[in-house]
Every structure is written in C-alpha cells, then in structure tokens.
Coordinates of C-alpha atoms in Angstrom, one line a residue:
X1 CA 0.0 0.0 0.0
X2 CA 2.8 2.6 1.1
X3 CA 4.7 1.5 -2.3
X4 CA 1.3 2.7 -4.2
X5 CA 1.0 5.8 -2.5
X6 CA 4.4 6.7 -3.1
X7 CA 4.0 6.0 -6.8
X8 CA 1.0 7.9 -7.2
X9 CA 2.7 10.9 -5.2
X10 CA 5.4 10.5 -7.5
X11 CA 3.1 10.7 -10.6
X12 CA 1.2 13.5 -10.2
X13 CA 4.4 15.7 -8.9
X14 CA 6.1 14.7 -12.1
X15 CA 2.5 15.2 -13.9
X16 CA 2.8 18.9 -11.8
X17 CA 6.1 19.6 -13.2
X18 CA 5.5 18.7 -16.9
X19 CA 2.2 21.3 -16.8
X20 CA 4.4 24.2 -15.0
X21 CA 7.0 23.5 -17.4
X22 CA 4.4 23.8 -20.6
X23 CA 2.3 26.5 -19.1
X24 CA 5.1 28.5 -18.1
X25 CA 6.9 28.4 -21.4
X26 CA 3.3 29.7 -22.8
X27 CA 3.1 32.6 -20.1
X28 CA 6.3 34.2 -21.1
X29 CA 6.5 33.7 -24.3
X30 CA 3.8 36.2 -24.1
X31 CA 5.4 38.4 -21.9
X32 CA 8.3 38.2 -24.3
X33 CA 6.1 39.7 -26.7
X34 CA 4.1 42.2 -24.6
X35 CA 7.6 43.4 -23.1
X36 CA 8.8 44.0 -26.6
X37 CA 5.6 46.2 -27.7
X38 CA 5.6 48.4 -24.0
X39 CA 9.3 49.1 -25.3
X40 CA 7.5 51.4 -27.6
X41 CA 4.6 52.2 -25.8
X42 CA 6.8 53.9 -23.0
X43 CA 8.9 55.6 -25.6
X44 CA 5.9 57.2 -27.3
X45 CA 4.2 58.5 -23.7
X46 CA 7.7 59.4 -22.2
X47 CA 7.8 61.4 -25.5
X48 CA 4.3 63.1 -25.6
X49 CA 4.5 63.7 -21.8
X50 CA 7.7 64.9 -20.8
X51 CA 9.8 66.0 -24.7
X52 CA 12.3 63.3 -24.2
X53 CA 12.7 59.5 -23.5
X54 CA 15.9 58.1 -21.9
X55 CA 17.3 54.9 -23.4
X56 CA 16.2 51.8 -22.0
X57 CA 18.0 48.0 -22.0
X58 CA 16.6 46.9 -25.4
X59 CA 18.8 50.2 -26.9
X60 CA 21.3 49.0 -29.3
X61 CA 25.2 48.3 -27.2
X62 CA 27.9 50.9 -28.1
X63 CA 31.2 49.9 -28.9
X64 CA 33.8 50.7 -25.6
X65 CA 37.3 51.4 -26.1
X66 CA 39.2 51.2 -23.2
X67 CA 43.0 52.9 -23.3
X68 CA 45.4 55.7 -21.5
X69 CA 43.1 55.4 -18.6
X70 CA 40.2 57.0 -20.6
X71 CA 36.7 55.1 -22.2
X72 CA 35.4 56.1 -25.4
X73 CA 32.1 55.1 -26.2
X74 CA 31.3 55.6 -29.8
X75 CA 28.0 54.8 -31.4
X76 CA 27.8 52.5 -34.0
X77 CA 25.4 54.3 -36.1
X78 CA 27.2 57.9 -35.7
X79 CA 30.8 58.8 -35.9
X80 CA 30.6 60.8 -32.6
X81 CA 33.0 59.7 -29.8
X82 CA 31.8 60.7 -26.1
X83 CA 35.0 60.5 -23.9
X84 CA 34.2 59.5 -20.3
X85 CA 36.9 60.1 -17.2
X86 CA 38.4 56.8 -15.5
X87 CA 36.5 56.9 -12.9
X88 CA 33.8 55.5 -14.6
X89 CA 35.5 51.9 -15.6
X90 CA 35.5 51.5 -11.7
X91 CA 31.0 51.9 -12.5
X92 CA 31.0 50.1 -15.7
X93 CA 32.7 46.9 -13.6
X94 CA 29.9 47.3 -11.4
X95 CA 27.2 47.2 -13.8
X96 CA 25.3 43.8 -14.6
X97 CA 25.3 42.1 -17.8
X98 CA 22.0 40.6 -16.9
X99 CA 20.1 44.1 -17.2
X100 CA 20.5 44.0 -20.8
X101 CA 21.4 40.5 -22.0
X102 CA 18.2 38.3 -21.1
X103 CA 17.6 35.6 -23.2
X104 CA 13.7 35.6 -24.5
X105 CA 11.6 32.4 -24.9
X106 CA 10.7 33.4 -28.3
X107 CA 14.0 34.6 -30.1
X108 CA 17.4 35.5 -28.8
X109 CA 17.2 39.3 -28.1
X110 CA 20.1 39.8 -25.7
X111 CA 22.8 42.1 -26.8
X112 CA 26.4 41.2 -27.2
X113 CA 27.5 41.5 -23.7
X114 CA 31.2 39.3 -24.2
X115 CA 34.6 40.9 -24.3
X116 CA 35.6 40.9 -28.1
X117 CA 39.2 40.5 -29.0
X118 CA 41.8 42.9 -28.1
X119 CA 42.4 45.3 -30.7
X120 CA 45.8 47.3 -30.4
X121 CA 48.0 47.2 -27.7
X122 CA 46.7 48.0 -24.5
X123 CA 43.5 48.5 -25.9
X124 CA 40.1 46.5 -25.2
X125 CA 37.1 46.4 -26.9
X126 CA 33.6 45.8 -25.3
X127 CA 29.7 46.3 -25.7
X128 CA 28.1 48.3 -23.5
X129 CA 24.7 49.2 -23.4
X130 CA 23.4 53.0 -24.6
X131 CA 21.1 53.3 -21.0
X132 CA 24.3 52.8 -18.9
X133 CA 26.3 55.6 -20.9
X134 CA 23.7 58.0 -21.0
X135 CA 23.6 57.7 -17.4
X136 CA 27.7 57.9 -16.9
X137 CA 27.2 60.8 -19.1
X138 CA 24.9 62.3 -17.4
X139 CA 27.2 61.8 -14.2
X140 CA 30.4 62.8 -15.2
X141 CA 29.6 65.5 -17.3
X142 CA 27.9 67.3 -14.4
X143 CA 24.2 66.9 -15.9
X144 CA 21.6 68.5 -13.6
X145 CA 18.5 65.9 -13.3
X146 CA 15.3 67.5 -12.5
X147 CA 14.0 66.7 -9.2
X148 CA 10.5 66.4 -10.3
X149 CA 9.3 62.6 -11.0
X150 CA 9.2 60.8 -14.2
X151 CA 4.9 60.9 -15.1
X152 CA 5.2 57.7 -14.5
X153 CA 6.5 57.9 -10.7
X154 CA 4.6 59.4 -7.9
X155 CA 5.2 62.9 -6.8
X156 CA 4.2 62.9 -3.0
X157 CA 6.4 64.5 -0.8
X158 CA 7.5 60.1 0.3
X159 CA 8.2 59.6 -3.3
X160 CA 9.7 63.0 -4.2
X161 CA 12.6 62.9 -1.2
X162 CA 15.4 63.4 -3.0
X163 CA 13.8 67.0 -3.9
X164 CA 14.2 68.0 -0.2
X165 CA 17.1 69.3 2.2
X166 CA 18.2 65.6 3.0
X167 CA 18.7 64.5 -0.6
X168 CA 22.5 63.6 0.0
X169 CA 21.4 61.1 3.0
X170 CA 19.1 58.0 3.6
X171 CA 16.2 58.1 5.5
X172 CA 17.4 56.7 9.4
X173 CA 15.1 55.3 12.3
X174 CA 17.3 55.9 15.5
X175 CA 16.2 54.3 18.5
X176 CA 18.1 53.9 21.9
X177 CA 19.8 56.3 24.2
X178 CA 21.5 59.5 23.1
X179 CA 24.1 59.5 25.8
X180 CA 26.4 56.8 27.0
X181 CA 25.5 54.8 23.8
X182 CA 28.1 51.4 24.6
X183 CA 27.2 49.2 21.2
X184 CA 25.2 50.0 17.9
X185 CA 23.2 47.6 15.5
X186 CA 22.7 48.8 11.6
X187 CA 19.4 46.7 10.5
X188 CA 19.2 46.4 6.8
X189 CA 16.1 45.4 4.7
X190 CA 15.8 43.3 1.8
X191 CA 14.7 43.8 -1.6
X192 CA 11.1 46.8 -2.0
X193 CA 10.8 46.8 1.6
X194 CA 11.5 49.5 4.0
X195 CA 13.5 50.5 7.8
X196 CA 9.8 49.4 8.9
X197 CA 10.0 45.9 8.4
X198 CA 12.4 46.2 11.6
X199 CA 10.6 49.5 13.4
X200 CA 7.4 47.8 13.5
X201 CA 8.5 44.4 14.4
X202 CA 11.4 44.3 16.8
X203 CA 11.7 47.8 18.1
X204 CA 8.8 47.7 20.3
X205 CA 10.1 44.4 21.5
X206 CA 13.5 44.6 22.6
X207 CA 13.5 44.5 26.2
X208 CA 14.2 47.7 28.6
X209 CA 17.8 46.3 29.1
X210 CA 18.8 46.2 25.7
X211 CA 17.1 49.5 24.6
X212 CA 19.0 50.9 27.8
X213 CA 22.2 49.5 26.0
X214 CA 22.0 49.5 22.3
X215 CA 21.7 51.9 20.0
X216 CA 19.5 50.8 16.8
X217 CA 19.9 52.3 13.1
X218 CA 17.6 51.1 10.9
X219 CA 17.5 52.6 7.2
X220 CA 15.6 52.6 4.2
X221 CA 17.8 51.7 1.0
X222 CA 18.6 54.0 -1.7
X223 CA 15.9 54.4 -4.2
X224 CA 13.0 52.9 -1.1
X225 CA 11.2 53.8 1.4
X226 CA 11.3 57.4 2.3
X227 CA 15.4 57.2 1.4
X228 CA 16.4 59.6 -2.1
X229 CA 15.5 58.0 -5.3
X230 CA 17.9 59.9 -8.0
X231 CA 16.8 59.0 -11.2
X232 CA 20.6 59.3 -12.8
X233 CA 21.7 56.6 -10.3
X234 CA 22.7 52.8 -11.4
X235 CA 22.1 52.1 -8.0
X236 CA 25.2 50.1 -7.7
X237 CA 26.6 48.2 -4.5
X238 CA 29.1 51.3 -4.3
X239 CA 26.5 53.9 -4.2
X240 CA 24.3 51.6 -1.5
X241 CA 27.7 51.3 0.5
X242 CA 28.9 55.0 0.0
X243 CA 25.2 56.1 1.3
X244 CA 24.8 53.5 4.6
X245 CA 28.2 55.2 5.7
X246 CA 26.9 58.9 4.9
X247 CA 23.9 58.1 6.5
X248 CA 25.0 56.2 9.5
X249 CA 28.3 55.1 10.2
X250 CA 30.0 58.9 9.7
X251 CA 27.2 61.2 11.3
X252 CA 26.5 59.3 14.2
X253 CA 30.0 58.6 14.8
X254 CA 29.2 54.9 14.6
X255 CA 33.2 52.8 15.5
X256 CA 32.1 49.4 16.0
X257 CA 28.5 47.8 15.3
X258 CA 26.3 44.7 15.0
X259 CA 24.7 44.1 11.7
X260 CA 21.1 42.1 10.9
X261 CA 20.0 42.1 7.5
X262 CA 17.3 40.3 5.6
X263 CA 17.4 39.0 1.9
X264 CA 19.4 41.0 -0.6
X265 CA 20.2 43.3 2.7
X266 CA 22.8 40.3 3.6
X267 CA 24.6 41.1 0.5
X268 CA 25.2 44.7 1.5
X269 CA 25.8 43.4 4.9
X270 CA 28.7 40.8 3.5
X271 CA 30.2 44.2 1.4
X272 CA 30.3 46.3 4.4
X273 CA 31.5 44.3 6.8
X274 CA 34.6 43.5 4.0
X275 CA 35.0 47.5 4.2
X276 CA 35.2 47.7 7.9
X277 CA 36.3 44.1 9.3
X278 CA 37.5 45.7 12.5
X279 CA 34.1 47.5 13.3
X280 CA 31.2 44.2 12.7
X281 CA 30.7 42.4 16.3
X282 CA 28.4 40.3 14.9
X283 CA 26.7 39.4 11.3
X284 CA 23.2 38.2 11.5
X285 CA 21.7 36.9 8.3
X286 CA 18.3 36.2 7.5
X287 CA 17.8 34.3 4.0
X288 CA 20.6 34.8 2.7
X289 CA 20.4 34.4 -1.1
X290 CA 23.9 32.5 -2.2
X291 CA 24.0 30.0 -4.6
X292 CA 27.4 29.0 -5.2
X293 CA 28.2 29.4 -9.4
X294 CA 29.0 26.0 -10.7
X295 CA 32.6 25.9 -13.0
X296 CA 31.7 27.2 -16.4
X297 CA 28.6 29.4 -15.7
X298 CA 28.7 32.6 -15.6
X299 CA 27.6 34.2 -12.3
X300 CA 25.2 36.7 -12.9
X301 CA 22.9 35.3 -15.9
X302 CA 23.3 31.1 -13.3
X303 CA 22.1 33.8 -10.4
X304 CA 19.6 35.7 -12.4
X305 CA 17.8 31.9 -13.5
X306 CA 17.3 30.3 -9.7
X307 CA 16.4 33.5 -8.3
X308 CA 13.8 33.8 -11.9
X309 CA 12.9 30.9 -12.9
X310 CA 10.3 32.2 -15.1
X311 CA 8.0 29.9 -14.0
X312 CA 4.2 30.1 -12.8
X313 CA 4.6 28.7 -10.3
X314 CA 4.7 29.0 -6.9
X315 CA 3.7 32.6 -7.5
X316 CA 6.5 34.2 -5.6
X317 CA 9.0 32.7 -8.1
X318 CA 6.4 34.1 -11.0
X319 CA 6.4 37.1 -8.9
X320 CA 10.5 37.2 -8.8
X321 CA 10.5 36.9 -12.9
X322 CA 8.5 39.5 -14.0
X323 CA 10.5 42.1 -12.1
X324 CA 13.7 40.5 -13.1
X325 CA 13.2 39.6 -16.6
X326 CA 11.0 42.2 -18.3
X327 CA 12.1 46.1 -17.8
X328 CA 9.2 47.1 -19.1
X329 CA 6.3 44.8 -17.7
X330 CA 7.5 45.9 -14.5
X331 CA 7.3 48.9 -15.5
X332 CA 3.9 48.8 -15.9
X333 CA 3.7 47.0 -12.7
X334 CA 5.6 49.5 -10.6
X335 CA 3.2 52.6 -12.6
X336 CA 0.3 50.7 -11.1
X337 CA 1.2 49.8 -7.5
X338 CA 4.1 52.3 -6.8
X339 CA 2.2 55.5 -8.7
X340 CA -0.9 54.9 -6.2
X341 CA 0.6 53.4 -3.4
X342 CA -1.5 55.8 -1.6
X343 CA -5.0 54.1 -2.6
X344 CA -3.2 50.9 -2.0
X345 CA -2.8 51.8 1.5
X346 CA -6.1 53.2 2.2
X347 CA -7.9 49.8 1.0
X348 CA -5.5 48.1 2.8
X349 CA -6.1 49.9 5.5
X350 CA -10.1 49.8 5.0
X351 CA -9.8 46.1 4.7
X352 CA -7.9 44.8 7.3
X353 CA -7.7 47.0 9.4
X354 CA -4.3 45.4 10.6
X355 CA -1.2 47.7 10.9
X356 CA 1.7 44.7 10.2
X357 CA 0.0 44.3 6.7
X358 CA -0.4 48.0 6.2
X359 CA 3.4 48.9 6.7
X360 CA 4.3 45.9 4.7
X361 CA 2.2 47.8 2.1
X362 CA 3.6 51.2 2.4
X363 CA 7.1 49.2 2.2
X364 CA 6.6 47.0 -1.4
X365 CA 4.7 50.2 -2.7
X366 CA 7.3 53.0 -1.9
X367 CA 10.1 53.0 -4.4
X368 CA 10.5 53.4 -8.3
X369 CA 11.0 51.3 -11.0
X370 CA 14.7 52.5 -11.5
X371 CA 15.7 52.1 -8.2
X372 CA 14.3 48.4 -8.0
X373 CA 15.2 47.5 -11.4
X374 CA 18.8 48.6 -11.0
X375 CA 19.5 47.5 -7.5
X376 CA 17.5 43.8 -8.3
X377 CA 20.5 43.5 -11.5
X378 CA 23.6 45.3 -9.8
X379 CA 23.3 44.0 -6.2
X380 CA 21.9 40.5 -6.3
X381 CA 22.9 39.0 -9.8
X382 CA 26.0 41.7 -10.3
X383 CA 27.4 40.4 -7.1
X384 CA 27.6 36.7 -7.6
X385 CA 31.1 36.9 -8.6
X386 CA 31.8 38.9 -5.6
X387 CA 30.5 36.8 -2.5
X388 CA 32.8 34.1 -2.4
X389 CA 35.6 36.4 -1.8
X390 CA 33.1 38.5 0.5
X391 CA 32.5 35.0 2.5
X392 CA 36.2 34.1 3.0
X393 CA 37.1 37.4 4.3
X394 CA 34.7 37.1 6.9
X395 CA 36.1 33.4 7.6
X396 CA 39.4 34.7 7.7
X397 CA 39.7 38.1 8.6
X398 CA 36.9 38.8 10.9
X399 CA 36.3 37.5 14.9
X400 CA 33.2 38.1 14.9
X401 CA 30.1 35.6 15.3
X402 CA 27.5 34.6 12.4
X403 CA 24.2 33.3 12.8
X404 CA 21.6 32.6 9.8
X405 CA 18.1 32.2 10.2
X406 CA 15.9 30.5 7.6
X407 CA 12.0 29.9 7.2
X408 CA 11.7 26.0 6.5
X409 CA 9.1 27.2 3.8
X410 CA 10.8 30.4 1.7
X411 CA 9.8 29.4 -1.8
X412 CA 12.2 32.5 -2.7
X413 CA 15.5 31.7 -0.8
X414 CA 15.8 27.9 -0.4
X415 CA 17.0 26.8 2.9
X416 CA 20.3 25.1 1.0
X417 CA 21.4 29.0 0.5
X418 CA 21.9 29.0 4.4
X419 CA 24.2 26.1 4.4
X420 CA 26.0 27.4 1.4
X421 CA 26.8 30.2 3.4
X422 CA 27.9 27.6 6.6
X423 CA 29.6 25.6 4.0
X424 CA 31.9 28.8 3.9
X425 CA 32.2 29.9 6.7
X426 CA 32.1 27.1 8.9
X427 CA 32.2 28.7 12.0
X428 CA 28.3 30.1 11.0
X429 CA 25.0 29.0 12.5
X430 CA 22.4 27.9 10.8
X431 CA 18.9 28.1 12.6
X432 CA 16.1 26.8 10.5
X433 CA 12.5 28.0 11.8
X434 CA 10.0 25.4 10.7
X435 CA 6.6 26.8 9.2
X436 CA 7.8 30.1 8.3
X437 CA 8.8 31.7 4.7
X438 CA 10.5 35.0 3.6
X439 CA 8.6 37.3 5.5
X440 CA 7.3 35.4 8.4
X441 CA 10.9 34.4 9.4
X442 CA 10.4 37.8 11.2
X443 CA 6.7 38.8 10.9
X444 CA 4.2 36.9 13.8
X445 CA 7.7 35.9 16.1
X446 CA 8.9 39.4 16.3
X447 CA 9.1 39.0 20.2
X448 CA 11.1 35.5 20.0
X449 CA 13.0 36.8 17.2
X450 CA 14.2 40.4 19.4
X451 CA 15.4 38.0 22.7
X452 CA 17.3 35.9 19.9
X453 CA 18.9 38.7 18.8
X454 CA 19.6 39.6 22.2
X455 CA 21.3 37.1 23.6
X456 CA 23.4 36.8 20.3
X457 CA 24.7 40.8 20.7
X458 CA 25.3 40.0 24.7
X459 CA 27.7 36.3 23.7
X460 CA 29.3 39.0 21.4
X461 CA 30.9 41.1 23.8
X462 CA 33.9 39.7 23.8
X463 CA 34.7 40.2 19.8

C-alpha cells in the first residue's frame, strides 16, 4: 500500500512539473512579446509627456574602447565619440550584464554582452549598453536631473525625497539612548521593503535592558522607502555602500557595530563588513540568497535563472520573474502599484484594518521602477562573482560571530542558500525556523526573534 502511495505521489508531482514546465513556457512567451511592444509604448508616452525619452535596456550596445586610462564610447550608427573620465570603468565593472542581455523564450534578443578580442596594444574592446552611458554621461559630465518625477512615478512628498534638504542622505530610524551609547546595531532590509519591516517588528520588542544598552539604526535603502530616489543613479553596491556610511556610520559617529540584514540586505551586509572588518561584532543573516556558481557558468545570468525561474509557479518565483526579466512589464507593474501606493494603502487599511499588513504595504509600494530594477540586476545577480571572496574574508579576517536564520518554507530563498553560506564559513550557525517563509521568518515571532537577537549581541561582547 505505502509502495502505491508513493508511486502515485510521484506521478502526479512529475505530472505537476510537466504542466508548470508547458504552461510556463506559454506565459512568457507572451510576456516576451508584450515586453517588446511596451518598449515602444513607454517611448511614445515618455515622449508626448515629458519631450524626451531616456534609453532603455533593449537600446542597441555601443562599442567601448578602453585605453590611456580614458573610455570612449562611440555609437555604432554615428561617428561621434563621447569620452568618459576613468573613474567611470571602476562603475562600468559594477554594472550587470543581466540588465541587458536576457535571453527571451521566443528569439534571442540579448545584446552582445562578451569581451571581443583585443584590438591594439593595450586596448580592449567591449559592448556596452546606450542606457548605462547615458547615465555615466549624465554623471560625469555634471548633468543637472530634475527633481520632479518621471509621469510615471509618484510625486508625494514620500516619493519625491530626494527633492528635499536631506537629498544627499538615507532616510534613518534611530532608536536607543542619546548618551552613554556602549554598542550600535545597523538593520538592513531586503529587496522593495523599508526600515519598517524592523521598526514595526522588533523595536517595540526589545527589552528595557537592551534599549537601555544599544543603539539601533535602521534605514531605508537608496531608491525605497522614504530614502532619495535619483533617477541618474545605477544604484550600484558602491552607491548603497557610499550612502549606509553617509547616512550612519560617519554622522552618528558609529566605530564598532552589530549588523542584521534580511534577503538582498545580507549582501550589503557581506560588502560592508569586508570594508570595515575591524568595526562588525556580529553578522546576522536572514535568507541569505547565495547559490554558489558551478565551473563554467557565468555568475550573474546562473544567479539571475534560480532566483527567476520564469515559472508560474509557486507565484512568488512568478512574482521574482516578472520584475527581473521584463524592464518594461515591470514597469507597468511599478506605474500601477508604486504611482498609487496611496490608494493601495487606504484599501488596505479599510480592509484589514491590521497595521503589520499595512506597513508591509507602504514598504513593497514606496520605491520606483529604476531604483528596484537597477538594485535587483547590480546588487543581487551583479554580485555573484563577488560573494565568495566577501565570504572568506569574513572566515578569515573577521572575529566576529555569524548566525543565519531560515524559514523552512521560503519558496524565494531555499534553505540550502543558508548552508552554502555555513559551508563557507564554517564557524556560521544555521537556525532553521519550521513553518515560516521570507517574511514570516520575522513577521508573527517578532518578540522570540528580538530575545534571539539579544542574547546573540550579549555572547558577542567579547569580539
């Protein structure tokens, strides 16, 4: 009997697999299409409504020259050479193949993204995407961006920060005392969520004693949340960096601090505590998303397919595609929740009448589509090269202590991503928390979860 039940469990899971597998490659072909007529559509409104439209990722590549410590970019169509300063090969090496070269179910669309061979001495040739030197261009050459939103963004005073006086800084939620401060914790948030994913969980939890003792930062990333959301910025693991330390660590005087950071926040949290490995007391990681990159992939496009599947299902992982593999679908997407995130929140509100789902809300609604689409590329595929090294400095070069915490049931983040991370760093605990997923790892056990962290800062004393 328990060999027939395991057959027939076995058949309809494989039957399960073979109709996501079919269904899904119907779904995006579609989306393939539909991403490849919005193209236009968003050039025509962008057009009619604001006199210009900026280059997007399906703009033909111009040819790179690299030499004398100088890049020209010349277009392939125009004899014009635009000369960019050095300091922009240091941005160019942080920028993501996978924004512009993703494969489509229908037809190969991706642009030449591979080195071609070298031409001249000391010279190197290499495709690089119009978008990205419009933007460097933009940079360098001292280009004043309007504050005022693309029509497609919302303009409420949230959403229009980086108009006001505290444009050059993220938005911070200090907690703790002012005086006498002995130890600080920097919590980071993952990936379209917000500083209140920690302020409305854990802060009102942490006991008297540790409120007494720490002092908490908790931000919201560049481009989310009521932080500035340039629109000339590639939002690149240097600019998050260069702004966590403007924001926090240099203001507030901030030496030596514990970090906790969720999803793609673990990243950042990995890069930072690489730049200062004699400040961190202690790295806590929640869903960590590492997948080591087998020999012969290459990192970004191996990352970019097991975070996107582009599959149907389960609908997080259908969820994770669309805003990874079609600019301008999620466009559309972003226009439609981020543009009215106000309304959004009022029916939520209305609804539920639950604050914990309301602030979640405000969190996935509040950014734009060029800070999400930029920091989704750049931090967590453009970075897969990057954490391995990140991981063994922390193994070798850093005291302090590591713990991971993983929901048994993230459909985003597998649970093996955990032990990759342990697998590196051996010295790393791995706490599973059975029944939970992405969000509820820290959502519905906030009180648990803040004597957890707790006792972890207190065995951490001595690092």
């Amino acid at each position: 009997m328990a060999v027939v039940m395991a057959k027939t469990r076995a058949f309809f899971a494989l039957t399960g697999r073979a109709i996501n597998e079919v269904l899904s490659f119907f779904v995006f072909s579609i989306l393939d299409v539909l991403d490849f007529i919005l193209c236009y559509v968003y050039r025509v409104a962008d057009f009619l409504i604001e006199a210009e439209w900026k280059p997007c990722y399906c703009s033909p590549a111009k040819e790179a020259v690299m030499g004398g410590g100088k890049i020209l970019v010349s277009e392939r169509s125009e004899s014009k050479v635009v000369r960019l300063t050095s300091s922009s090969k240091l941005q160019l090496e942080e920028i993501s193949d996978t924004l512009y070269a993703r494969p489509s179910c229908v037809a190969e669309v991706s642009k030449c993204t591979e080195r071609k061979r070298e031409r001249g001495r000391g010279r190197s040739v290499f495709a690089v995407n119009a978008a990205i030197v419009e933007m460097l261009q933009g940079k360098i050459g001292g280009q004043k961006f309007s504050p005022i939103p693309r029509w497609s963004d919302c303009d409420c005073e949230i959403c229009n920060s980086w108009a006001s006086s505290c444009k050059e800084t993220l938005f911070v939620r200090a907690d703790g005392p002012r005086d006498n401060v002995q130890e600080d914790v920097l919590f980071i948030h993952g990936f379209i969520s917000s500083s209140a994913f920690w302020t409305e969980t854990l802060f009102p939890n942490f006991s008297k004693s540790a409120k007494s003792t720490y002092r908490f930062f908790a931000i919201d990333l560049l481009g989310f949340g009521r932080s500035p959301k340039p629109a000339d910025s590639l939002y690149t693991l240097r600019e998050h960096l260069d702004m966590i330390e403007r924001s926090v660590l240099e203001p507030h005087k901030v030496k030596s601090f514990h970090i906790v950071a969720h999803s793609l926040g673990c990243i950042l949290a990995l890069a930072l505590a690489v730049k200062h490995p004699g400040s961190v007391k202690s790295l806590t990681l929640l869903a960590p998303p590492y997948f080591p990159i087998p020999k012969g992939e290459q990192g970004t496009q191996y990352l970019m397919r097991k975070l996107a599947p582009r599959r149907v299902w389960p609908l997080i992982a259908f969820g994770a595609s669309l805003a990874c593999w079609y600019e301008h679908v999620s466009r559309t997407i972003c226009l439609l929740i981020c543009k009215n995130h106000r309304v959004w929140n009022f029916i939520t509100k209305l609804i539920t009448r639950n604050r914990i789902k309301t602030y979640l809300i405000e969190g996935f609604c509040c950014h734009t589509h060029n800070a999400a689409w930029h920091t989704l590329h750049n931090i967590i595929c453009g970075t897969a090269g990057k954490i391995d090294s990140y991981l063994d400095t922390v193994r070798n070069r850093l005291k302090c202590s590591v713990t991971i915490y993983h929901g048994r049931n993230d459909e985003l983040i597998p649970v093996e991503c955990s032990y990759n991370v342990q697998s590196r760093i051996p010295r790393a605990r791995v706490k599973v928390v059975e029944k939970k997923d992405h969000i509820t790892i820290v959502v519905g056990r906030q009180q648990a979860f803040a004597r957890e962290l707790e006792e972890i800062w207190k065995s951490s004393k001595g690092n």
